[in-house]
Amino acid sequence: MASSVASVPAAASAIAQAHFAARLSLETDCADVHAAFASGHADFVLLDVRGPKAYARSHVPRALNLPHGEITAERMSAWPEQTLFVVYCAGPHCNGADRGALRLAQLGRPVKLMLGGMTGWADEGFPFAQGAEPGSLIVMSAA
């Protein structure tokens, strides 16, 4: 008798390849975002889509604060059309990043969700920043 893991056969390789490629086209993780910033090759804009008070208390360094409810065509016109946006919120218990990603996609903007959000960033042990302005941050250790 097969285990509950093996009782449903694994998908064919072509199906698995399409599935995981599709997921990676929609998602990234905290380690990849951190590595891109550390290497100086960040080819995306990181958006913290929580409210300004939460952002000021603690956020991912270099992230810009743009609450998901304020993502509009007018606001996004500050960036070229093909700019890739990576969005995050508080963590897996929060759907703000999904809301922000949906708004960006509805505007025809390339977007990925940073899995884990603030919770994932803390789990990785990466530092946070404080302050309302991304240019004047006080870096603090992971919570």
Short mmCIF file of N, CA, C and O in Angstrom, two decimals:
data_model
loop_
_atom_site.label_atom_id
_atom_site.label_comp_id
_atom_site.label_asym_id
_atom_site.label_seq_id
_atom_site.Cartn_x
_atom_site.Cartn_y
_atom_site.Cartn_z
N MET A 1 0.85 -1.18 0.00
CA MET A 1 0.00 0.00 0.00
C MET A 1 0.90 1.24 0.00
O MET A 1 1.85 1.35 0.76
N ALA A 2 0.57 2.21 -0.84
CA ALA A 2 1.37 3.43 -0.99
C ALA A 2 1.08 4.40 0.14
O ALA A 2 -0.01 4.43 0.70
N SER A 3 2.07 5.20 0.46
CA SER A 3 1.90 6.27 1.46
C SER A 3 0.95 7.32 0.90
O SER A 3 0.67 7.36 -0.31
N SER A 4 0.50 8.22 1.75
CA SER A 4 -0.36 9.30 1.27
C SER A 4 0.41 10.23 0.33
O SER A 4 -0.19 10.91 -0.50
N VAL A 5 1.72 10.24 0.44
CA VAL A 5 2.55 11.05 -0.47
C VAL A 5 2.54 10.44 -1.87
O VAL A 5 2.37 11.13 -2.87
N ALA A 6 2.69 9.13 -1.95
CA ALA A 6 2.82 8.46 -3.24
C ALA A 6 1.48 7.95 -3.80
O ALA A 6 1.44 7.50 -4.95
N SER A 7 0.40 8.03 -3.03
CA SER A 7 -0.87 7.49 -3.50
C SER A 7 -1.41 8.23 -4.72
O SER A 7 -2.11 7.65 -5.54
N VAL A 8 -1.09 9.49 -4.84
CA VAL A 8 -1.39 10.25 -6.07
C VAL A 8 -0.08 10.38 -6.81
O VAL A 8 0.88 10.97 -6.29
N PRO A 9 0.01 9.82 -8.01
CA PRO A 9 1.28 9.86 -8.74
C PRO A 9 1.75 11.29 -9.02
O PRO A 9 0.94 12.20 -9.19
N ALA A 10 3.07 11.46 -9.05
CA ALA A 10 3.64 12.76 -9.39
C ALA A 10 3.26 13.11 -10.83
O ALA A 10 3.07 12.23 -11.67
N ALA A 11 3.16 14.39 -11.10
CA ALA A 11 2.82 14.86 -12.44
C ALA A 11 3.93 14.50 -13.42
O ALA A 11 5.10 14.36 -13.03
N ALA A 12 3.57 14.41 -14.67
CA ALA A 12 4.56 14.20 -15.72
C ALA A 12 5.53 15.37 -15.72
O ALA A 12 5.17 16.49 -15.34
N SER A 13 6.75 15.12 -16.13
CA SER A 13 7.79 16.16 -16.09
C SER A 13 7.37 17.42 -16.81
O SER A 13 7.63 18.53 -16.34
N ALA A 14 6.73 17.31 -17.97
CA ALA A 14 6.31 18.50 -18.72
C ALA A 14 5.30 19.32 -17.94
O ALA A 14 5.34 20.55 -17.94
N ILE A 15 4.39 18.64 -17.25
CA ILE A 15 3.39 19.35 -16.46
C ILE A 15 4.06 20.02 -15.27
O ILE A 15 3.78 21.18 -14.94
N ALA A 16 4.96 19.30 -14.59
CA ALA A 16 5.67 19.88 -13.45
C ALA A 16 6.51 21.07 -13.89
O ALA A 16 6.55 22.10 -13.21
N GLN A 17 7.17 20.96 -15.02
CA GLN A 17 8.00 22.06 -15.52
C GLN A 17 7.14 23.30 -15.77
O GLN A 17 7.51 24.40 -15.37
N ALA A 18 6.01 23.14 -16.42
CA ALA A 18 5.12 24.28 -16.69
C ALA A 18 4.60 24.89 -15.39
O ALA A 18 4.55 26.11 -15.25
N HIS A 19 4.24 24.05 -14.44
CA HIS A 19 3.72 24.53 -13.16
C HIS A 19 4.76 25.37 -12.41
O HIS A 19 4.47 26.48 -11.97
N PHE A 20 5.97 24.81 -12.26
CA PHE A 20 6.98 25.52 -11.47
C PHE A 20 7.51 26.75 -12.20
O PHE A 20 7.82 27.76 -11.57
N ALA A 21 7.58 26.71 -13.52
CA ALA A 21 7.97 27.90 -14.28
C ALA A 21 6.93 29.00 -14.09
O ALA A 21 7.28 30.17 -13.93
N ALA A 22 5.67 28.62 -14.10
CA ALA A 22 4.60 29.61 -13.91
C ALA A 22 4.70 30.23 -12.51
O ALA A 22 4.56 31.45 -12.36
N ARG A 23 4.95 29.41 -11.50
CA ARG A 23 5.08 29.96 -10.14
C ARG A 23 6.24 30.93 -10.05
O ARG A 23 6.12 32.00 -9.45
N LEU A 24 7.38 30.57 -10.65
CA LEU A 24 8.54 31.46 -10.58
C LEU A 24 8.34 32.75 -11.38
O LEU A 24 9.00 33.75 -11.11
N SER A 25 7.42 32.74 -12.34
CA SER A 25 7.13 33.96 -13.08
C SER A 25 6.27 34.92 -12.27
O SER A 25 6.17 36.10 -12.59
N LEU A 26 5.67 34.41 -11.19
CA LEU A 26 4.79 35.22 -10.35
C LEU A 26 5.37 35.53 -8.97
O LEU A 26 4.88 36.42 -8.28
N GLU A 27 6.37 34.76 -8.56
CA GLU A 27 6.88 34.86 -7.20
C GLU A 27 8.40 34.91 -7.17
O GLU A 27 9.07 34.38 -8.05
N THR A 28 8.91 35.53 -6.11
CA THR A 28 10.32 35.47 -5.79
C THR A 28 10.41 35.30 -4.28
O THR A 28 9.38 35.29 -3.60
N ASP A 29 11.61 35.13 -3.76
CA ASP A 29 11.70 34.98 -2.31
C ASP A 29 12.63 36.03 -1.71
O ASP A 29 13.31 36.77 -2.42
N CYS A 30 12.62 36.08 -0.39
CA CYS A 30 13.39 37.08 0.34
C CYS A 30 14.88 36.95 0.05
O CYS A 30 15.58 37.96 -0.11
N ALA A 31 15.39 35.73 -0.03
CA ALA A 31 16.82 35.52 -0.27
C ALA A 31 17.23 36.08 -1.63
O ALA A 31 18.30 36.70 -1.76
N ASP A 32 16.40 35.89 -2.65
CA ASP A 32 16.73 36.42 -3.97
C ASP A 32 16.69 37.94 -4.01
O ASP A 32 17.53 38.58 -4.66
N VAL A 33 15.72 38.53 -3.33
CA VAL A 33 15.64 40.00 -3.26
C VAL A 33 16.87 40.53 -2.53
O VAL A 33 17.53 41.47 -3.00
N HIS A 34 17.20 39.94 -1.41
CA HIS A 34 18.37 40.36 -0.63
C HIS A 34 19.64 40.24 -1.46
O HIS A 34 20.47 41.16 -1.49
N ALA A 35 19.81 39.12 -2.16
CA ALA A 35 21.00 38.90 -2.98
C ALA A 35 21.10 39.93 -4.11
O ALA A 35 22.20 40.42 -4.42
N ALA A 36 19.98 40.28 -4.71
CA ALA A 36 20.00 41.28 -5.79
C ALA A 36 20.45 42.63 -5.25
O ALA A 36 21.26 43.32 -5.88
N PHE A 37 19.94 43.02 -4.09
CA PHE A 37 20.37 44.29 -3.49
C PHE A 37 21.84 44.23 -3.09
O PHE A 37 22.59 45.18 -3.32
N ALA A 38 22.27 43.13 -2.51
CA ALA A 38 23.67 43.00 -2.06
C ALA A 38 24.64 43.03 -3.23
O ALA A 38 25.75 43.55 -3.10
N SER A 39 24.23 42.51 -4.37
CA SER A 39 25.10 42.47 -5.54
C SER A 39 25.12 43.79 -6.30
O SER A 39 25.95 43.99 -7.18
N GLY A 40 24.18 44.67 -5.98
CA GLY A 40 24.07 45.93 -6.72
C GLY A 40 23.38 45.77 -8.06
O GLY A 40 23.42 46.67 -8.89
N HIS A 41 22.73 44.65 -8.27
CA HIS A 41 22.07 44.37 -9.55
C HIS A 41 20.56 44.20 -9.38
O HIS A 41 19.96 43.29 -9.95
N ALA A 42 19.96 45.07 -8.61
CA ALA A 42 18.51 45.02 -8.44
C ALA A 42 17.86 45.63 -9.67
O ALA A 42 17.95 46.83 -9.91
N ASP A 43 17.22 44.78 -10.46
CA ASP A 43 16.56 45.23 -11.69
C ASP A 43 15.04 45.25 -11.51
O ASP A 43 14.29 44.88 -12.39
N PHE A 44 14.63 45.70 -10.35
CA PHE A 44 13.22 45.76 -9.98
C PHE A 44 13.04 46.86 -8.94
O PHE A 44 14.02 47.34 -8.37
N VAL A 45 11.80 47.23 -8.71
CA VAL A 45 11.45 48.18 -7.66
C VAL A 45 10.70 47.38 -6.60
O VAL A 45 9.70 46.72 -6.90
N LEU A 46 11.19 47.44 -5.36
CA LEU A 46 10.56 46.73 -4.25
C LEU A 46 9.54 47.66 -3.60
O LEU A 46 9.89 48.75 -3.15
N LEU A 47 8.29 47.20 -3.54
CA LEU A 47 7.22 48.00 -2.95
C LEU A 47 6.68 47.34 -1.69
O LEU A 47 6.23 46.18 -1.72
N ASP A 48 6.72 48.07 -0.60
CA ASP A 48 6.06 47.68 0.64
C ASP A 48 4.65 48.24 0.52
O ASP A 48 4.45 49.45 0.46
N VAL A 49 3.65 47.37 0.42
CA VAL A 49 2.28 47.82 0.15
C VAL A 49 1.43 47.95 1.41
O VAL A 49 0.22 48.09 1.33
N ARG A 50 2.10 47.95 2.59
CA ARG A 50 1.39 48.18 3.84
C ARG A 50 1.18 49.69 4.04
O ARG A 50 1.68 50.50 3.27
N GLY A 51 0.50 50.04 5.09
CA GLY A 51 0.27 51.45 5.39
C GLY A 51 1.53 52.15 5.85
O GLY A 51 2.51 51.51 6.26
N PRO A 52 1.54 53.49 5.81
CA PRO A 52 2.73 54.26 6.16
C PRO A 52 3.20 54.08 7.61
O PRO A 52 4.40 54.13 7.88
N LYS A 53 2.29 53.86 8.56
CA LYS A 53 2.71 53.67 9.95
C LYS A 53 3.47 52.36 10.11
O LYS A 53 4.50 52.32 10.78
N ALA A 54 2.99 51.31 9.51
CA ALA A 54 3.68 50.01 9.57
C ALA A 54 5.03 50.11 8.88
O ALA A 54 6.04 49.61 9.38
N TYR A 55 5.07 50.79 7.74
CA TYR A 55 6.33 50.97 7.01
C TYR A 55 7.35 51.73 7.86
O TYR A 55 8.51 51.35 7.94
N ALA A 56 6.93 52.80 8.51
CA ALA A 56 7.84 53.62 9.31
C ALA A 56 8.40 52.83 10.50
O ALA A 56 9.56 53.00 10.87
N ARG A 57 7.58 51.94 11.07
CA ARG A 57 8.05 51.13 12.20
C ARG A 57 9.17 50.18 11.77
O ARG A 57 10.15 50.01 12.47
N SER A 58 9.00 49.56 10.60
CA SER A 58 9.98 48.58 10.14
C SER A 58 9.65 48.18 8.71
O SER A 58 8.48 47.95 8.39
N HIS A 59 10.68 48.10 7.88
CA HIS A 59 10.48 47.68 6.50
C HIS A 59 11.79 47.10 5.94
O HIS A 59 12.84 47.23 6.55
N VAL A 60 11.68 46.49 4.78
CA VAL A 60 12.85 45.95 4.11
C VAL A 60 13.67 47.13 3.57
O VAL A 60 13.11 48.03 2.93
N PRO A 61 14.98 47.17 3.85
CA PRO A 61 15.79 48.26 3.32
C PRO A 61 15.64 48.39 1.80
O PRO A 61 15.55 47.38 1.10
N ARG A 62 15.59 49.62 1.32
CA ARG A 62 15.44 49.98 -0.09
C ARG A 62 14.01 49.87 -0.62
O ARG A 62 13.76 50.21 -1.76
N ALA A 63 13.10 49.37 0.19
CA ALA A 63 11.71 49.29 -0.27
C ALA A 63 11.07 50.66 -0.25
O ALA A 63 11.34 51.47 0.65
N LEU A 64 10.25 50.93 -1.22
CA LEU A 64 9.44 52.14 -1.26
C LEU A 64 8.07 51.81 -0.69
O LEU A 64 7.56 50.70 -0.89
N ASN A 65 7.46 52.75 0.00
CA ASN A 65 6.13 52.53 0.55
C ASN A 65 5.08 53.04 -0.42
O ASN A 65 5.04 54.22 -0.75
N LEU A 66 4.23 52.12 -0.88
CA LEU A 66 3.09 52.48 -1.72
C LEU A 66 1.95 51.53 -1.34
O LEU A 66 1.89 50.41 -1.83
N PRO A 67 1.09 51.96 -0.41
CA PRO A 67 -0.01 51.10 0.01
C PRO A 67 -0.82 50.61 -1.19
O PRO A 67 -1.04 51.36 -2.15
N HIS A 68 -1.24 49.36 -1.11
CA HIS A 68 -1.91 48.75 -2.27
C HIS A 68 -3.13 49.54 -2.73
O HIS A 68 -3.41 49.61 -3.92
N GLY A 69 -3.82 50.19 -1.82
CA GLY A 69 -4.98 50.98 -2.19
C GLY A 69 -4.64 52.25 -2.95
O GLY A 69 -5.52 52.89 -3.53
N GLU A 70 -3.36 52.61 -2.98
CA GLU A 70 -2.92 53.83 -3.68
C GLU A 70 -2.20 53.53 -4.98
O GLU A 70 -1.63 54.44 -5.59
N ILE A 71 -2.21 52.29 -5.39
CA ILE A 71 -1.58 51.93 -6.67
C ILE A 71 -2.56 52.28 -7.78
O ILE A 71 -3.59 51.63 -7.96
N THR A 72 -2.24 53.35 -8.50
CA THR A 72 -3.08 53.84 -9.59
C THR A 72 -2.21 54.07 -10.82
O THR A 72 -0.98 54.15 -10.72
N ALA A 73 -2.85 54.21 -11.96
CA ALA A 73 -2.12 54.50 -13.19
C ALA A 73 -1.31 55.78 -13.04
O ALA A 73 -0.16 55.86 -13.49
N GLU A 74 -1.90 56.78 -12.41
CA GLU A 74 -1.20 58.05 -12.22
C GLU A 74 0.06 57.87 -11.38
O GLU A 74 1.13 58.37 -11.73
N ARG A 75 -0.05 57.15 -10.25
CA ARG A 75 1.12 56.93 -9.38
C ARG A 75 2.20 56.12 -10.09
O ARG A 75 3.38 56.36 -9.94
N MET A 76 1.79 55.14 -10.88
CA MET A 76 2.74 54.25 -11.51
C MET A 76 3.40 54.89 -12.73
O MET A 76 4.42 54.41 -13.21
N SER A 77 2.88 56.00 -13.19
CA SER A 77 3.46 56.68 -14.36
C SER A 77 4.85 57.23 -14.07
O SER A 77 5.57 57.62 -14.99
N ALA A 78 5.26 57.23 -12.81
CA ALA A 78 6.61 57.69 -12.44
C ALA A 78 7.68 56.71 -12.91
O ALA A 78 8.86 57.06 -12.94
N TRP A 79 7.29 55.47 -13.26
CA TRP A 79 8.24 54.45 -13.70
C TRP A 79 7.97 54.05 -15.14
O TRP A 79 6.82 54.06 -15.59
N PRO A 80 9.01 53.68 -15.88
CA PRO A 80 8.81 53.18 -17.25
C PRO A 80 7.86 51.98 -17.25
O PRO A 80 7.80 51.21 -16.28
N GLU A 81 7.16 51.79 -18.36
CA GLU A 81 6.15 50.74 -18.49
C GLU A 81 6.67 49.34 -18.16
O GLU A 81 5.93 48.51 -17.63
N GLN A 82 7.90 49.03 -18.51
CA GLN A 82 8.43 47.67 -18.33
C GLN A 82 9.12 47.44 -16.99
O GLN A 82 9.72 46.39 -16.77
N THR A 83 9.03 48.41 -16.07
CA THR A 83 9.63 48.25 -14.75
C THR A 83 9.00 47.06 -14.04
O THR A 83 7.78 46.94 -13.97
N LEU A 84 9.85 46.17 -13.54
CA LEU A 84 9.37 45.04 -12.75
C LEU A 84 9.20 45.49 -11.31
O LEU A 84 10.12 46.06 -10.71
N PHE A 85 8.03 45.22 -10.75
CA PHE A 85 7.75 45.53 -9.36
C PHE A 85 7.69 44.24 -8.57
O PHE A 85 7.14 43.24 -9.03
N VAL A 86 8.27 44.27 -7.38
CA VAL A 86 8.17 43.16 -6.43
C VAL A 86 7.44 43.73 -5.22
O VAL A 86 7.84 44.76 -4.68
N VAL A 87 6.37 43.08 -4.83
CA VAL A 87 5.54 43.58 -3.74
C VAL A 87 5.61 42.65 -2.53
O VAL A 87 5.79 41.44 -2.68
N TYR A 88 5.47 43.24 -1.35
CA TYR A 88 5.37 42.44 -0.13
C TYR A 88 4.50 43.17 0.88
O TYR A 88 4.25 44.37 0.78
N CYS A 89 4.03 42.39 1.86
CA CYS A 89 3.26 42.95 2.97
C CYS A 89 3.76 42.32 4.26
O CYS A 89 4.94 41.94 4.34
N ALA A 90 2.91 42.17 5.25
CA ALA A 90 3.34 41.69 6.55
C ALA A 90 3.83 40.25 6.53
O ALA A 90 4.78 39.91 7.21
N GLY A 91 3.19 39.41 5.76
CA GLY A 91 3.60 38.01 5.72
C GLY A 91 2.49 37.12 5.20
O GLY A 91 1.51 37.60 4.63
N PRO A 92 2.62 35.81 5.41
CA PRO A 92 1.67 34.86 4.85
C PRO A 92 0.24 35.05 5.35
O PRO A 92 -0.71 34.63 4.71
N HIS A 93 0.08 35.70 6.50
CA HIS A 93 -1.25 35.93 7.06
C HIS A 93 -1.92 37.18 6.48
O HIS A 93 -3.04 37.50 6.86
N CYS A 94 -1.26 37.84 5.57
CA CYS A 94 -1.73 39.12 5.02
C CYS A 94 -1.91 38.99 3.51
O CYS A 94 -1.07 38.41 2.84
N ASN A 95 -3.00 39.54 2.96
CA ASN A 95 -3.19 39.48 1.51
C ASN A 95 -2.93 40.81 0.82
O ASN A 95 -3.26 40.99 -0.34
N GLY A 96 -2.30 41.73 1.52
CA GLY A 96 -1.99 43.04 0.93
C GLY A 96 -1.09 42.92 -0.29
O GLY A 96 -1.28 43.65 -1.27
N ALA A 97 -0.12 42.02 -0.26
CA ALA A 97 0.77 41.86 -1.41
C ALA A 97 -0.01 41.33 -2.61
O ALA A 97 0.22 41.76 -3.74
N ASP A 98 -0.95 40.42 -2.36
CA ASP A 98 -1.78 39.91 -3.45
C ASP A 98 -2.64 41.04 -4.04
O ASP A 98 -2.78 41.15 -5.26
N ARG A 99 -3.17 41.87 -3.18
CA ARG A 99 -3.98 43.01 -3.64
C ARG A 99 -3.12 43.98 -4.47
O ARG A 99 -3.54 44.47 -5.51
N GLY A 100 -1.91 44.26 -3.98
CA GLY A 100 -1.01 45.14 -4.72
C GLY A 100 -0.60 44.54 -6.05
O GLY A 100 -0.58 45.23 -7.08
N ALA A 101 -0.29 43.26 -6.04
CA ALA A 101 0.10 42.58 -7.28
C ALA A 101 -1.05 42.59 -8.29
O ALA A 101 -0.83 42.82 -9.48
N LEU A 102 -2.25 42.36 -7.81
CA LEU A 102 -3.42 42.39 -8.70
C LEU A 102 -3.60 43.77 -9.31
O LEU A 102 -3.81 43.89 -10.53
N ARG A 103 -3.49 44.81 -8.51
CA ARG A 103 -3.64 46.18 -9.04
C ARG A 103 -2.58 46.46 -10.12
O ARG A 103 -2.88 47.03 -11.16
N LEU A 104 -1.33 46.06 -9.85
CA LEU A 104 -0.26 46.28 -10.82
C LEU A 104 -0.53 45.51 -12.11
O LEU A 104 -0.37 46.03 -13.21
N ALA A 105 -0.95 44.27 -11.97
CA ALA A 105 -1.26 43.46 -13.16
C ALA A 105 -2.42 44.06 -13.94
O ALA A 105 -2.39 44.08 -15.18
N GLN A 106 -3.42 44.58 -13.24
CA GLN A 106 -4.56 45.22 -13.92
C GLN A 106 -4.12 46.46 -14.70
O GLN A 106 -4.75 46.83 -15.69
N LEU A 107 -3.02 47.07 -14.25
CA LEU A 107 -2.47 48.25 -14.94
C LEU A 107 -1.48 47.84 -16.03
O LEU A 107 -0.86 48.71 -16.65
N GLY A 108 -1.32 46.56 -16.24
CA GLY A 108 -0.41 46.06 -17.27
C GLY A 108 1.05 46.11 -16.86
O GLY A 108 1.94 46.07 -17.71
N ARG A 109 1.32 46.18 -15.55
CA ARG A 109 2.69 46.28 -15.05
C ARG A 109 3.24 44.91 -14.68
O ARG A 109 2.54 44.10 -14.07
N PRO A 110 4.51 44.63 -15.02
CA PRO A 110 5.13 43.38 -14.59
C PRO A 110 5.26 43.36 -13.07
O PRO A 110 5.68 44.36 -12.47
N VAL A 111 4.90 42.24 -12.46
CA VAL A 111 4.90 42.17 -11.00
C VAL A 111 5.18 40.76 -10.52
O VAL A 111 4.80 39.79 -11.17
N LYS A 112 5.88 40.69 -9.40
CA LYS A 112 6.10 39.44 -8.67
C LYS A 112 5.83 39.71 -7.20
O LYS A 112 6.01 40.83 -6.71
N LEU A 113 5.43 38.67 -6.51
CA LEU A 113 5.19 38.73 -5.08
C LEU A 113 6.40 38.17 -4.35
O LEU A 113 6.93 37.13 -4.74
N MET A 114 6.88 38.87 -3.31
CA MET A 114 7.97 38.36 -2.49
C MET A 114 7.36 37.47 -1.41
O MET A 114 6.70 37.96 -0.49
N LEU A 115 7.56 36.17 -1.57
CA LEU A 115 6.99 35.20 -0.63
C LEU A 115 7.45 35.48 0.80
O LEU A 115 8.62 35.79 1.03
N GLY A 116 6.54 35.38 1.72
CA GLY A 116 6.88 35.54 3.13
C GLY A 116 6.77 36.94 3.67
O GLY A 116 6.57 37.14 4.87
N GLY A 117 6.94 37.95 2.82
CA GLY A 117 6.86 39.33 3.26
C GLY A 117 7.79 39.62 4.43
O GLY A 117 8.91 39.11 4.49
N MET A 118 7.33 40.44 5.35
CA MET A 118 8.14 40.81 6.52
C MET A 118 8.50 39.59 7.36
O MET A 118 9.61 39.48 7.87
N THR A 119 7.57 38.66 7.50
CA THR A 119 7.83 37.45 8.28
C THR A 119 8.95 36.63 7.65
O THR A 119 9.85 36.16 8.34
N GLY A 120 8.90 36.47 6.34
CA GLY A 120 9.94 35.73 5.64
C GLY A 120 11.29 36.41 5.75
O GLY A 120 12.33 35.75 5.90
N TRP A 121 11.29 37.75 5.64
CA TRP A 121 12.53 38.52 5.76
C TRP A 121 13.16 38.28 7.14
O TRP A 121 14.36 38.05 7.26
N ALA A 122 12.33 38.32 8.18
CA ALA A 122 12.82 38.08 9.54
C ALA A 122 13.32 36.64 9.69
O ALA A 122 14.36 36.41 10.31
N ASP A 123 12.60 35.69 9.12
CA ASP A 123 13.00 34.29 9.20
C ASP A 123 14.38 34.06 8.58
O ASP A 123 15.14 33.20 9.04
N GLU A 124 14.70 34.82 7.55
CA GLU A 124 16.00 34.70 6.90
C GLU A 124 17.11 35.39 7.71
O GLU A 124 18.29 35.24 7.41
N GLY A 125 16.73 36.19 8.70
CA GLY A 125 17.71 36.89 9.53
C GLY A 125 18.24 38.16 8.89
O GLY A 125 19.27 38.69 9.31
N PHE A 126 17.54 38.68 7.90
CA PHE A 126 17.98 39.90 7.22
C PHE A 126 17.59 41.11 8.04
O PHE A 126 16.59 41.11 8.75
N PRO A 127 18.38 42.20 7.94
CA PRO A 127 18.07 43.40 8.72
C PRO A 127 16.87 44.17 8.18
O PRO A 127 16.53 44.06 7.00
N PHE A 128 16.24 44.91 9.06
CA PHE A 128 15.14 45.79 8.70
C PHE A 128 15.61 47.23 8.78
O PHE A 128 16.69 47.51 9.30
N ALA A 129 14.80 48.12 8.28
CA ALA A 129 15.07 49.55 8.37
C ALA A 129 13.85 50.21 9.00
O ALA A 129 12.76 49.65 9.02
N GLN A 130 14.06 51.41 9.54
CA GLN A 130 12.99 52.20 10.13
C GLN A 130 12.95 53.56 9.46
O GLN A 130 13.95 54.00 8.90
N GLY A 131 11.82 54.20 9.56
CA GLY A 131 11.69 55.57 9.06
C GLY A 131 10.70 55.66 7.93
O GLY A 131 10.43 54.68 7.24
N ALA A 132 10.19 56.86 7.73
CA ALA A 132 9.19 57.08 6.71
C ALA A 132 9.78 57.28 5.33
O ALA A 132 9.11 57.12 4.32
N GLU A 133 11.07 57.64 5.26
CA GLU A 133 11.72 57.91 3.98
C GLU A 133 12.77 56.86 3.68
O GLU A 133 13.65 56.61 4.50
N PRO A 134 12.75 56.24 2.50
CA PRO A 134 13.74 55.23 2.16
C PRO A 134 15.17 55.76 2.12
O PRO A 134 16.10 55.01 2.31
N GLY A 135 15.35 57.05 1.91
CA GLY A 135 16.69 57.61 1.81
C GLY A 135 17.35 57.90 3.14
O GLY A 135 18.54 58.18 3.19
N SER A 136 16.60 57.86 4.24
CA SER A 136 17.18 58.18 5.54
C SER A 136 16.82 57.09 6.53
O SER A 136 16.04 57.30 7.46
N LEU A 137 17.39 55.92 6.32
CA LEU A 137 17.00 54.75 7.09
C LEU A 137 17.96 54.48 8.23
O LEU A 137 19.16 54.68 8.11
N ILE A 138 17.41 53.98 9.31
CA ILE A 138 18.21 53.46 10.42
C ILE A 138 18.08 51.94 10.34
O ILE A 138 16.98 51.41 10.49
N VAL A 139 19.15 51.27 10.05
CA VAL A 139 19.08 49.82 9.91
C VAL A 139 19.09 49.19 11.28
O VAL A 139 19.85 49.57 12.16
N MET A 140 18.19 48.25 11.47
CA MET A 140 18.09 47.51 12.72
C MET A 140 18.15 46.03 12.43
O MET A 140 17.90 45.62 11.30
N SER A 141 18.50 45.24 13.40
CA SER A 141 18.62 43.80 13.17
C SER A 141 17.25 43.18 13.01
O SER A 141 16.24 43.76 13.37
N ALA A 142 17.25 41.96 12.48
CA ALA A 142 16.00 41.25 12.26
C ALA A 142 15.26 41.06 13.58
O ALA A 142 15.85 40.85 14.61
N ALA A 143 13.96 41.12 13.49
CA ALA A 143 13.11 40.99 14.69
C ALA A 143 13.03 39.55 15.13
O ALA A 143 13.14 38.64 14.42
#
